[in-house]
XYZ file of C-alpha atoms in Angstrom:
629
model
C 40.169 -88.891 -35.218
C 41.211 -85.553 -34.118
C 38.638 -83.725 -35.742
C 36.033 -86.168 -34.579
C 37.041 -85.915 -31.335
C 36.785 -82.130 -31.359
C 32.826 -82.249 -33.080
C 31.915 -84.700 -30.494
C 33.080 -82.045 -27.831
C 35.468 -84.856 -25.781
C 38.419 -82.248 -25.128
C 38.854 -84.554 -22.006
C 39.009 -87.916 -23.961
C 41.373 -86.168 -26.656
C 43.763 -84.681 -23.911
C 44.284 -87.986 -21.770
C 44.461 -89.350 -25.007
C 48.363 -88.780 -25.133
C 48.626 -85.414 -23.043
C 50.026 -82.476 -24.452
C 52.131 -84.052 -27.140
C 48.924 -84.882 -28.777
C 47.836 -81.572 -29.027
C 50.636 -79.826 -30.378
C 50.323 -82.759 -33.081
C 49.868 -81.829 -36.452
C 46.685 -83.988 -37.622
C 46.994 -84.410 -41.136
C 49.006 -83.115 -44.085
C 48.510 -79.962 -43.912
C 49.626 -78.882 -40.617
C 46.865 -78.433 -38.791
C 46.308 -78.773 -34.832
C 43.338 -79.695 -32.845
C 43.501 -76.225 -32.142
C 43.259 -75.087 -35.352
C 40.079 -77.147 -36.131
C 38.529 -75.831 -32.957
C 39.592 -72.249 -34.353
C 37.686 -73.412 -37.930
C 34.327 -74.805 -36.171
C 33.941 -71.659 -34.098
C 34.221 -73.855 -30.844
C 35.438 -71.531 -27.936
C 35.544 -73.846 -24.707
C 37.168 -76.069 -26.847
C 39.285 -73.170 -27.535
C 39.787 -72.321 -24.030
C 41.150 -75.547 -22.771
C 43.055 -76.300 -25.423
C 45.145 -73.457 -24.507
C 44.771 -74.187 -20.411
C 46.665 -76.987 -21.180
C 49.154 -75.984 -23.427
C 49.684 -72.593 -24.450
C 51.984 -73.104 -26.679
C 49.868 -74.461 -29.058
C 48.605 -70.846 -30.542
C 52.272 -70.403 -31.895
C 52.017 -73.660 -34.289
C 51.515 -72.860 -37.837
C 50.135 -75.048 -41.217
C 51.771 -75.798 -43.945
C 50.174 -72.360 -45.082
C 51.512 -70.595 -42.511
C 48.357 -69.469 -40.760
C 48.177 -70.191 -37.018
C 44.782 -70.629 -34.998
C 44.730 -66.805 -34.873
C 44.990 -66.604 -38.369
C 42.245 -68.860 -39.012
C 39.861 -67.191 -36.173
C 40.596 -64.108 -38.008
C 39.808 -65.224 -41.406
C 36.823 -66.535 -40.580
C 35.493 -63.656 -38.385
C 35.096 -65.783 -35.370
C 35.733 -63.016 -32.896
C 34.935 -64.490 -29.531
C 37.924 -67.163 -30.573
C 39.872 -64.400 -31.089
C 39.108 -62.875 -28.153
C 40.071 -66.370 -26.408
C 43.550 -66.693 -28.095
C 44.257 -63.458 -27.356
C 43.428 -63.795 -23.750
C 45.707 -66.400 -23.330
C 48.849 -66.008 -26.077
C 48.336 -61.967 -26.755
C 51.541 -61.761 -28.951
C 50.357 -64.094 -31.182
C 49.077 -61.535 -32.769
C 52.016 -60.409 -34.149
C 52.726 -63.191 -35.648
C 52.413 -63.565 -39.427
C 52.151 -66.487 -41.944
C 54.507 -66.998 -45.201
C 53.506 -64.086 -46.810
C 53.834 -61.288 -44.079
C 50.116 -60.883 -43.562
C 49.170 -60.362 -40.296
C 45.353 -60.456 -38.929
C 44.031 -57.386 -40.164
C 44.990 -59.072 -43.651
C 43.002 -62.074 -43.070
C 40.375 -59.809 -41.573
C 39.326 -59.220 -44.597
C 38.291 -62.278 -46.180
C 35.256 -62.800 -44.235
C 31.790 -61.245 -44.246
C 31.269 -57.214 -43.639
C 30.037 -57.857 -40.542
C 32.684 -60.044 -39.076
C 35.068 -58.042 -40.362
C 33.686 -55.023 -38.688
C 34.343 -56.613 -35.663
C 37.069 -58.609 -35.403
C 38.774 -55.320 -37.877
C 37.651 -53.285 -33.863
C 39.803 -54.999 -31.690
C 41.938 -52.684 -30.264
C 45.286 -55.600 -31.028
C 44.240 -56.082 -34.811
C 43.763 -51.942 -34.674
C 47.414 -51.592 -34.504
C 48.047 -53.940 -37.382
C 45.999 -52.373 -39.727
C 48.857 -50.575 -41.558
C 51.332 -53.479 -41.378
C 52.388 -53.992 -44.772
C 52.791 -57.930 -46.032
C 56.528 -59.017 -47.590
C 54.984 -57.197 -51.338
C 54.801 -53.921 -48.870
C 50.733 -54.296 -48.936
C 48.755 -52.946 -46.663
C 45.349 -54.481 -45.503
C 43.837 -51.242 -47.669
C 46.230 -51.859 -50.694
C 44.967 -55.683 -50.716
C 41.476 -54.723 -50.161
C 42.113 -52.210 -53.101
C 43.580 -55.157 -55.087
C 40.571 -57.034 -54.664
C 38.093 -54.962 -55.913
C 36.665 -55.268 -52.073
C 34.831 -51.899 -52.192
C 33.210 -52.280 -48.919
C 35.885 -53.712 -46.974
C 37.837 -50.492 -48.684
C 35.171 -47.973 -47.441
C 35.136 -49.448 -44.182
C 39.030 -49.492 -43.260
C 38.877 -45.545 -44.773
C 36.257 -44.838 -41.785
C 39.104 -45.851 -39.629
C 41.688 -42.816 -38.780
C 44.327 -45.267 -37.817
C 44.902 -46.223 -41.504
C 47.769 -44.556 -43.368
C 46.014 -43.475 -46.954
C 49.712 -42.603 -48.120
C 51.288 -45.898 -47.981
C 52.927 -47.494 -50.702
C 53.721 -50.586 -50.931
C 57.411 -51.909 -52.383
C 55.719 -51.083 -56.639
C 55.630 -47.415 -55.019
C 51.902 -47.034 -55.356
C 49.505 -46.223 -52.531
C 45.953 -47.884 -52.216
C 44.126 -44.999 -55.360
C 46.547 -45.628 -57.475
C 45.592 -49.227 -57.531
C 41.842 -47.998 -57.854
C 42.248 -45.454 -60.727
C 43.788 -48.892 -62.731
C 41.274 -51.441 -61.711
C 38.400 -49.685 -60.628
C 37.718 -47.956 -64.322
C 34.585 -47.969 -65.748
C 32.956 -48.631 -62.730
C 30.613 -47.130 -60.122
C 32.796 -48.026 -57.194
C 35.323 -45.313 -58.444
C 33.093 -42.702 -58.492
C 31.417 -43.108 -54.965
C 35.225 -43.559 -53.405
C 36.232 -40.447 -54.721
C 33.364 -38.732 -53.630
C 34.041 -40.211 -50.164
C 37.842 -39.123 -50.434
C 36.916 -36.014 -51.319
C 34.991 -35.765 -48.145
C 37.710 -36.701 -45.592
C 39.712 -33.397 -44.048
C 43.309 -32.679 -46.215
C 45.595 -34.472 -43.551
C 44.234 -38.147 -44.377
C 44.247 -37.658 -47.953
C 46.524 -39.147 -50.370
C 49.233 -37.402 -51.935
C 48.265 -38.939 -55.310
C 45.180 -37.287 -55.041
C 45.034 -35.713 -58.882
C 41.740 -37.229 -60.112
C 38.925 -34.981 -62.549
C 35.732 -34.369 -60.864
C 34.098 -36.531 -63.279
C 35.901 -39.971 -63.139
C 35.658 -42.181 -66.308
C 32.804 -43.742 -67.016
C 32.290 -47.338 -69.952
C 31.206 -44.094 -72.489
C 34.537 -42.996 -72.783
C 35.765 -46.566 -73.611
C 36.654 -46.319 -77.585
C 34.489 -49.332 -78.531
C 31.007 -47.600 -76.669
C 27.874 -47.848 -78.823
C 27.123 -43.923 -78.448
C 24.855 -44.183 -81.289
C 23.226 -46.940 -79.940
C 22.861 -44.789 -76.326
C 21.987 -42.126 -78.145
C 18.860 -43.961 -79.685
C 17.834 -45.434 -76.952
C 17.518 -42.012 -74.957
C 16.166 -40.081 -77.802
C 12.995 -42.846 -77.873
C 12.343 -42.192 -74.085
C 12.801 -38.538 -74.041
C 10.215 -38.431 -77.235
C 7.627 -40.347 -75.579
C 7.929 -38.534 -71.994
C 7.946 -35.466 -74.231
C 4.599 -36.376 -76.253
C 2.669 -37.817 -72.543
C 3.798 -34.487 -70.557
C 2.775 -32.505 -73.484
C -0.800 -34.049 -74.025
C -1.003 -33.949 -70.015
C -1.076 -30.126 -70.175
C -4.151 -29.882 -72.103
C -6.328 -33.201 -70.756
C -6.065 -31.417 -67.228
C -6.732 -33.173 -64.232
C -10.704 -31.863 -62.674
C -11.483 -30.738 -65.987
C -12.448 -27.250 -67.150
C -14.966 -24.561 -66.217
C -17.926 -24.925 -68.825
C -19.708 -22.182 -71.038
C -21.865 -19.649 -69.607
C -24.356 -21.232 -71.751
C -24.658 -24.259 -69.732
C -25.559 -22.235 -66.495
C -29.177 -22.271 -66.823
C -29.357 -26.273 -67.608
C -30.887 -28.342 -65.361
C -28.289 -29.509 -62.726
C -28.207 -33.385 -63.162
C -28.304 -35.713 -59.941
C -24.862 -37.093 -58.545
C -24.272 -40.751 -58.955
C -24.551 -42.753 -55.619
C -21.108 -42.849 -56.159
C -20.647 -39.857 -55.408
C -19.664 -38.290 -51.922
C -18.477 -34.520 -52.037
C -17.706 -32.510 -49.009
C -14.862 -30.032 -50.242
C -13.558 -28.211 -53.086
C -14.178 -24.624 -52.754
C -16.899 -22.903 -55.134
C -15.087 -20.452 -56.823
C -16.487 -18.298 -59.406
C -14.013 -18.978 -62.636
C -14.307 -18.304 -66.136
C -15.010 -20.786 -68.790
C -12.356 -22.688 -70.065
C -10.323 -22.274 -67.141
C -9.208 -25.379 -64.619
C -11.688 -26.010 -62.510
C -8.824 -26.726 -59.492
C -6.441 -23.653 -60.486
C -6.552 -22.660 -56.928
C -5.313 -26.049 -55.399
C -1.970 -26.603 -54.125
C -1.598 -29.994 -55.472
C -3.064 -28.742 -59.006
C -0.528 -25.794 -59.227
C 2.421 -28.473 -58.139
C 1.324 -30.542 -61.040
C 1.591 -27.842 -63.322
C 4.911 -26.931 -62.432
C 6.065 -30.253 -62.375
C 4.405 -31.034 -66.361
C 6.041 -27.966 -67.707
C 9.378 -29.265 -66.249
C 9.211 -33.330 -67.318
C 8.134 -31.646 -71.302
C 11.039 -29.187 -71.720
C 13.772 -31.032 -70.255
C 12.784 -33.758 -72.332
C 11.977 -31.813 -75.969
C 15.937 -30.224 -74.685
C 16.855 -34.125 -74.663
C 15.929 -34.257 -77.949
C 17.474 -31.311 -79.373
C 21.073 -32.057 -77.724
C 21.044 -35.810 -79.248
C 19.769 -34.704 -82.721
C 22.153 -32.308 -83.042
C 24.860 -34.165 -81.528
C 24.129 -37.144 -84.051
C 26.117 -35.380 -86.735
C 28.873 -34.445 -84.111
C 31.700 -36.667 -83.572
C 32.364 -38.923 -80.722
C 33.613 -36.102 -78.401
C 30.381 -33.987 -78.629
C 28.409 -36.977 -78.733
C 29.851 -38.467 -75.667
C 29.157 -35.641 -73.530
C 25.684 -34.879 -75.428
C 24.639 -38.433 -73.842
C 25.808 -37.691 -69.905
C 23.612 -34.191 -70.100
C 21.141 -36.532 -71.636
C 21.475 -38.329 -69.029
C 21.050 -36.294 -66.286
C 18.338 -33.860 -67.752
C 15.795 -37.387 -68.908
C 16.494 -38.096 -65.041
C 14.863 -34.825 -64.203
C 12.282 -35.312 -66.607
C 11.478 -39.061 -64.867
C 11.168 -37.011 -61.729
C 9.026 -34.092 -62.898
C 6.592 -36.683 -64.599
C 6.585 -39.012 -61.439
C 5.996 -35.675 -59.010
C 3.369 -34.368 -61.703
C 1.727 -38.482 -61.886
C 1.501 -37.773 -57.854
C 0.216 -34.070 -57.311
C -2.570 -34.576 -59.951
C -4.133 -37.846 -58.834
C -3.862 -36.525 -55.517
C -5.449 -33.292 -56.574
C -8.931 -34.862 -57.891
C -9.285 -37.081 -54.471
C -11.724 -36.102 -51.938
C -10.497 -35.829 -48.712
C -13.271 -38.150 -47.526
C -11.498 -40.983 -48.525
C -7.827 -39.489 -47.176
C -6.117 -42.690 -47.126
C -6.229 -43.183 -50.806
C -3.950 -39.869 -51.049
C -1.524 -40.511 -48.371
C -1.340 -44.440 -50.440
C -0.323 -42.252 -53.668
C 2.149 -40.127 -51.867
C 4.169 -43.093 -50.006
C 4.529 -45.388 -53.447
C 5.397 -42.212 -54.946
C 7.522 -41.111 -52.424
C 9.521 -44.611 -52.166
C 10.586 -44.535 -55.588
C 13.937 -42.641 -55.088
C 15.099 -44.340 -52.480
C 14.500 -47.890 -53.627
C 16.718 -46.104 -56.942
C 19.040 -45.612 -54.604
C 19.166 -49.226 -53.033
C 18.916 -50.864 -56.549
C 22.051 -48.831 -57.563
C 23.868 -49.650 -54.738
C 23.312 -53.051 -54.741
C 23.788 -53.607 -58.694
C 28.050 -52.834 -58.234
C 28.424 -54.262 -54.409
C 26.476 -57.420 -54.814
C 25.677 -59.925 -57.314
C 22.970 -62.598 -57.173
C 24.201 -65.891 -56.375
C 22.194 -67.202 -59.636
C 23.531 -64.717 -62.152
C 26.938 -66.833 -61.816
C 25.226 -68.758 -64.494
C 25.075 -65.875 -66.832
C 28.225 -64.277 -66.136
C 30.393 -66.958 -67.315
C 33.593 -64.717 -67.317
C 32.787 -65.392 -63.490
C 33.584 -69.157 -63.895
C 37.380 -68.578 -64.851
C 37.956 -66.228 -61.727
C 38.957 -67.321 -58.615
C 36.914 -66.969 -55.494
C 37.476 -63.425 -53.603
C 38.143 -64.991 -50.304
C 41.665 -65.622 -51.598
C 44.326 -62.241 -52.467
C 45.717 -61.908 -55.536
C 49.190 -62.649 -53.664
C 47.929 -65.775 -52.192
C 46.135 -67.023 -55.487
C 50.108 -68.401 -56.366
C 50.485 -70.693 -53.269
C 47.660 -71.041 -50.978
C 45.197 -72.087 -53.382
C 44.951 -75.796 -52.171
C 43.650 -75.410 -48.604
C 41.282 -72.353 -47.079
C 39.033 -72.302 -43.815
C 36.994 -69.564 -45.283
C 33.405 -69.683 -45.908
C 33.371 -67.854 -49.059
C 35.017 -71.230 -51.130
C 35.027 -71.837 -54.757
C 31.784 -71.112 -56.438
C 31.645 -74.735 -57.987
C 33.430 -76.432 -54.632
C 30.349 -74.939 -52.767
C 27.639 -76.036 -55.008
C 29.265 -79.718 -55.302
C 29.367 -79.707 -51.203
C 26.268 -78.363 -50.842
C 24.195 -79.896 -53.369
C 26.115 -82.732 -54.197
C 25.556 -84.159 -58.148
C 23.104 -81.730 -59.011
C 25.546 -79.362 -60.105
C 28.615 -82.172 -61.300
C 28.648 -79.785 -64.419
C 29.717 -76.630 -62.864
C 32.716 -78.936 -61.780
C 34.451 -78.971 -65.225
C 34.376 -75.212 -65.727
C 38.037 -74.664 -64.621
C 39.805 -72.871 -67.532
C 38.728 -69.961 -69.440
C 38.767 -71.035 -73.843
C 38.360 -68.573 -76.397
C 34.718 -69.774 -77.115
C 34.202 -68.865 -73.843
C 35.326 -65.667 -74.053
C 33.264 -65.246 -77.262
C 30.510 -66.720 -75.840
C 30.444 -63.751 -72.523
C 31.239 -60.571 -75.085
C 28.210 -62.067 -76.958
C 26.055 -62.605 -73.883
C 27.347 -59.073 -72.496
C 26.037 -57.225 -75.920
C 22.766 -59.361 -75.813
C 22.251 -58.116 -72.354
C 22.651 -54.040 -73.860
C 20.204 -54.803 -76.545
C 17.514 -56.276 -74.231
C 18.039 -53.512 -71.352
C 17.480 -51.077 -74.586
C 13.959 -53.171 -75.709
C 13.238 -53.050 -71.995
C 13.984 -49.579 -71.783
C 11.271 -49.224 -74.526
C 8.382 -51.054 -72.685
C 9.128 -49.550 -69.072
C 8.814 -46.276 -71.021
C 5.706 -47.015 -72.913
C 4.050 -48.159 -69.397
C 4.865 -44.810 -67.953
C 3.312 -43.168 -70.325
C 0.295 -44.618 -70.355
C -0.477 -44.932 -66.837
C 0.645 -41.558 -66.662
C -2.309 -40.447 -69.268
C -4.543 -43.239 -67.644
C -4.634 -41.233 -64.624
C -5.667 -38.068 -65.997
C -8.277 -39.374 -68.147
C -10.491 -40.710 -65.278
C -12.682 -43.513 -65.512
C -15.820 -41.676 -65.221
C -14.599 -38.172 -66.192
C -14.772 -35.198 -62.899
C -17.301 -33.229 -61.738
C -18.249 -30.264 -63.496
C -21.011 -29.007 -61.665
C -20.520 -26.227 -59.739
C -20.654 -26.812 -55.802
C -18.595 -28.992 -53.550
C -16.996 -31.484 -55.338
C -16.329 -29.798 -58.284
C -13.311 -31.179 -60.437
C -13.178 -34.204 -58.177
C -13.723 -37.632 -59.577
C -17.197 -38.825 -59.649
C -16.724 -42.413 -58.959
C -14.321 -42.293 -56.051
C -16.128 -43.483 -53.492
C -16.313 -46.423 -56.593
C -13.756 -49.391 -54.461
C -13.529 -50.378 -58.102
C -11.707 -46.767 -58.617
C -9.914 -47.347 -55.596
C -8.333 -50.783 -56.741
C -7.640 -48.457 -60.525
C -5.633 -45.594 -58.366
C -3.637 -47.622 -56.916
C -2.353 -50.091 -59.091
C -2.066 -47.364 -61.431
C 0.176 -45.661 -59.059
C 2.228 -49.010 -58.580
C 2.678 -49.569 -62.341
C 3.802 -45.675 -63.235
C 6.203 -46.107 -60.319
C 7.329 -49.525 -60.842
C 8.344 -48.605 -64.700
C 9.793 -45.109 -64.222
C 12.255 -47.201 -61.442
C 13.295 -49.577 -64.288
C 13.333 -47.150 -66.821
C 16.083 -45.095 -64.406
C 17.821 -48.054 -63.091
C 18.475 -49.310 -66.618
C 19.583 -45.611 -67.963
C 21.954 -45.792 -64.779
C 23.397 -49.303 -65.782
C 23.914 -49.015 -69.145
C 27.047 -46.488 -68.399
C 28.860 -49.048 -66.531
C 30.038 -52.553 -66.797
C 28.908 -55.902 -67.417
C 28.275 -56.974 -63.521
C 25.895 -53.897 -63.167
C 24.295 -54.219 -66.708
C 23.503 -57.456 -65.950
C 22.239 -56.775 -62.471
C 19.932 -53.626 -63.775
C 18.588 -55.518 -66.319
C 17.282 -58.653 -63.979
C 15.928 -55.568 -61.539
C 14.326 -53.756 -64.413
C 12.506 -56.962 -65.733
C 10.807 -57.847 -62.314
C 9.857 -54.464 -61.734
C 8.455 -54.025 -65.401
C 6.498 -57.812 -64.505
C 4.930 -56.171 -61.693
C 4.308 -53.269 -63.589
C 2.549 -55.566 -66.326
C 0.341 -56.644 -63.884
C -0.447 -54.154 -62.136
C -1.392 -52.103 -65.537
C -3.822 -54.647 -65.979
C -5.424 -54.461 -63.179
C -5.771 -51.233 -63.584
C -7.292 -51.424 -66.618
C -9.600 -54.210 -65.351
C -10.822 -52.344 -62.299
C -11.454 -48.919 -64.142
C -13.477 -50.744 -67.160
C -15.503 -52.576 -64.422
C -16.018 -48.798 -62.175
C -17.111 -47.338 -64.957
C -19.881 -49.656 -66.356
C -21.226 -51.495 -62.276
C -24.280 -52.450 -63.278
C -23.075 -54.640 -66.252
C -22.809 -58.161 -65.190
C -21.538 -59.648 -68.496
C -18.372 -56.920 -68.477
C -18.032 -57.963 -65.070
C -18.029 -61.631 -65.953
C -15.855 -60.781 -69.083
C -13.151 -58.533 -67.489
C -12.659 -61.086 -64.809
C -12.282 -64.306 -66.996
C -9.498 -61.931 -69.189
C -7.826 -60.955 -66.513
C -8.004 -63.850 -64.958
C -6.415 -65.367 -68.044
C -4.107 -62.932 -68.888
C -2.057 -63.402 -64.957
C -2.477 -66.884 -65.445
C -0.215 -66.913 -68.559
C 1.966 -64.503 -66.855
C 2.848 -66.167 -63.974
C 3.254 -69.217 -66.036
C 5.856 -67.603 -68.784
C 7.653 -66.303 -65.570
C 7.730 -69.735 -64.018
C 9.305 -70.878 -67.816
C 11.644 -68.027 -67.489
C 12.454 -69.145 -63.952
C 13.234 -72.650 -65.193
C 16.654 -71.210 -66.943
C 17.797 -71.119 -63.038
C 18.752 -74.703 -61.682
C 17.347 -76.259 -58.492
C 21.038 -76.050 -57.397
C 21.519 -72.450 -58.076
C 18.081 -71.686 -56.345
C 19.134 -73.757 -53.521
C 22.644 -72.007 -53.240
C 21.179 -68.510 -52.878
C 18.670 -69.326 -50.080
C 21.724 -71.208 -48.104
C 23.805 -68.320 -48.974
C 21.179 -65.580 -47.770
C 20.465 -67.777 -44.732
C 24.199 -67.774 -43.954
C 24.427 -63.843 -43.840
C 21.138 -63.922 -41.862
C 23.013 -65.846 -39.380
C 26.352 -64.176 -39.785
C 24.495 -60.599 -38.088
C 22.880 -62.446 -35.961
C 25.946 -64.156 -34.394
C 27.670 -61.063 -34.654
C 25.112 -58.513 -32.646
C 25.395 -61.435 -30.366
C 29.208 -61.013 -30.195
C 28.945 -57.431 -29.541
C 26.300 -57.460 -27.285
């Protein structure tokens, strides 16, 4: 009735009810006050006169331990906080069962309330309180694998890196034994590395290069190895042919001089391109910036990849040591040669555009230009977030319990949490009611369920390395797509000479640019899955269901390309109009309807889950810029 009470907002009705006794009443079996109910459902009047007429209430704990502070704090309701602490400002030293204070509990909510409640200037002091296991809110935060909760209490120079708690070991020694293997290691010891020698730990003994899933003793190396030797032969053969099919074309004979200059298409709209006097055989846009950019660029994307291929093959009769580190410089040189084949894609489209049609250019250089630092965002996001409908896939997910609770806490407190982040089945089952009754009986992990995630972890490495295959084969030819133009370059001499003839063509328009989108979109999957496959299972998995949209839309938009240049080339045919439209036509049909199948393996619940669970962080900002402000 309590809890009623407090959703209808009758404060007044509950405290004539009985007075004060009533509110320092513990409403059900667990302990909890009207106050701590008002703490849960973020209501701060409530809040307020709950504790105008009887203070005293803020010092009543659950059965947990946790008082209304607590709960404010777990939850990341910071203007209750600010209300408790207005009224009872000791309470928050108090701590629940465990010896974790506020700044522990901080931590259990979303970034963005933890950010602020974590601000406070009271929680600030608490921040290197240590629990009864001598854990500080870093060490638990460590514990839990909570690498942005860990980077964010590291921006804070209150917090003591060199605590250890009662096992001896300090916050990175908890990190070098559970963060192995992973991506989160490496990017906190770069950070580390960063901060000035007084706030570093004294364990601070780690190698430059941290360990990565290659050095675990059951890595497929030849199976890496294979993989990277396919895409470093391809780039090798595209780069190479693109040296010699030169974008603008080349200078003809002398003996052509005399012949009758032919008349330029309609198409055709030339303003620029200098008329310089070149030898035959030579390219007719040597003298461009763009053109001599490209050349660069080609020369770099062929030999670092032919020097991929001569590491692995001779590293294939090495043994695991040599091969090992044959596959990082692999690695790191095929990244290169992604980036010299993108920059070369870029500079020599851009070089055979007229500048009368400028926007077509500057549309080249911003999808080219976008494609590191959506890498960059895709990385990120593969090791600090997962989708909410991947918990399907990762069923070692299904026998581990919800983050929101510590590892400490996982022993005791495991029947009753205010926190948002609940059970992964609870939440479906409140949310979405029988839909999802059979995520309910996945409680215990079984050894066919182990078997059944090692098996769905290696199927997930074989089809990132077939992906890996087609994202490559799409670069390529895009790549030489763009080079051989539809309708070839002008090779009279004058303005406009080496440009393409049909660009004024809105057919070659539509070509450029979804060309552009496809080589972009595959050499971004190609890299993100070549980044994944180092690491473990939560970012293979999360590189691989990136990599397959972005090699979809690069499907798609190779056909289009393909479409458009077939039509610009032959405009006056109305049956390959008719044809190439019904084809294509046909052929995104059946695309989008295979990716509506492949959709299908998602539930309605699962679906519904990750828009509530999006719209929930949507409103968790918005609630907290409102805090702030």
């Amino acid at each position: 009735m309590l809890l009623f009470l407090l959703e209808v907002g009758c404060v007044e009705a509950l405290i004539c009810f009985d007075g004060t006794n009533m509110i320092n009443k513990p409403d059900d079996s667990n302990g909890r006050t009207p106050l701590h109910f008002a703490a849960k459902v973020k209501a701060k009047d409530i809040v307020a006169h709950l504790l105008q007429t009887d203070p005293s209430s803020a010092y009543v704990k659950d059965v947990n331990g946790r008082t209304p502070l607590l709960e404010a704090a777990s939850l990341g309701h910071l203007s209750v906080l600010r209300e408790i602490l207005k009224h009872c400002p000791d309470t928050v030293e108090i701590s629940n069962e465990e010896g974790r204070n506020a700044a522990h509990f901080a931590l259990k909510c979303e970034l963005s309330r933890s950010k602020a409640v974590l601000k406070e200037p009271e929680v600030v002091r608490l921040v290197n309180e240590a629990d009864r296991g001598g854990n500080t809110p870093l060490h638990v935060a460590a514990e839990d694998l909570n690498y942005r909760m860990v980077k964010r209490l590291l921006k804070m120079p209150e917090v003591d890196l060199r605590a250890k708690n009662k096992a001896g070991r300090t916050f990175l020694d908890i990190c070098e034994s559970r963060w192995q293997y992973t991506k989160k290691q490496e990017f906190l010891y770069r950070y580390l590395k960063s901060l000035p020698p007084g706030r570093k730990p004294h364990s601070w003994n780690h190698s430059d290069n941290p360990p990565t899933r290659l050095d675990k003793p059951d890595a497929d190396l030849k199976g890496h190895a294979n993989a990277l030797s396919i895409v470093a032969a391809l780039l090798a053969t595209v780069t190479f042919a693109a040296a010699f099919t030169l974008p603008g074309g080349l200078t003809p004979d002398d003996n052509n001089i005399g012949a009758p200059v032919p008349q330029p298409s309609p198409l055709c709209n030339f303003h620029d391109s200098p008329d310089c006097q070149l030898k035959p055989g030579h390219p007719i846009l040597i003298h461009q910036p763009a053109f001599k950019v490209f050349i660069i660029a080609d020369v770099l994307a062929s030999s670092t990849s032919l020097t991929v291929l001569f590491i692995l093959i001779a590293a294939m009769l090495a043994d695991d040591t040599a091969l090992r580190r044959a596959i990082v410089y692999s690695k790191n040189l095929l990244y290169l040669s992604l980036g010299g084949t993108l920059v070369a894609f870029m500079t020599g489209l851009v070089s055979v555009i007229s500048t009368d049609v400028k926007w077509l250019g500057y549309a080249v250089w911003v999808i080219g230009l976008s494609v590191p630092f959506l890498i960059k965002y895709f990385e990120f996001k593969s090791f600090t977030s997962t989708p909410v409908f991947l918990h399907r896939h990762l069923s070692m997910e299904s026998w581990k319990k919800p983050r929101s609770f510590s590892r400490s806490e996982k022993s005791g407190n495991e029947t009753e949490s205010f926190d948002d982040k609940r059970n992964w089945s609870e939440s479906v089952g409140i949310y979405l009611g029988p839909l999802t009754n059979r995520f309910s009986s996945r409680r215990s992990c079984t050894d066919d369920q182990k078997a059944c995630a090692l098996d769905s972890e290696q199927t997930y490495k074989q089809n990132c390395q077939t992906l890996l295959m087609v994202a490559t084969l799409i670069t390529t030819m895009t790549f030489a797509a763009a080079f051989t133009m539809p309708g070839a370059y002008n090779n009279n001499a004058g303005p406009g000479q080496g440009m393409a003839l049909l660009q004024s063509s809105s057919h070659l328009k539509w070509f450029i640019i979804s060309d552009t989108i496809a080589m972009t979109c595959s050499t971004m999957a190609a890299s993100l899955i070549l980044w994944g496959s180092a690491f473990g299972k939560r970012p293979v998995v999360h590189c691989y269901v990136i990599a397959a949209v972005l090699t979809c839309i690069a499907l798609q938009s190779t056909a289009i390309s393909f479409v458009t240049g077939l039509v610009a080339v032959l405009p006056d045919q109305t049956y390959v109009r008719t044809v190439s439209c019904v084809v294509g036509s046909v052929f995104h049909v059946n695309t989008s309807l295979f990716l509506f199948r492949l959709a299908q393996i998602f539930s309605f619940s699962e679906i519904c889950l990750s828009v509530i669970s999006h719209l929930r962080r949507l409103k968790c900002i918005i609630n907290s810029h409102g805090a702030n402000g």
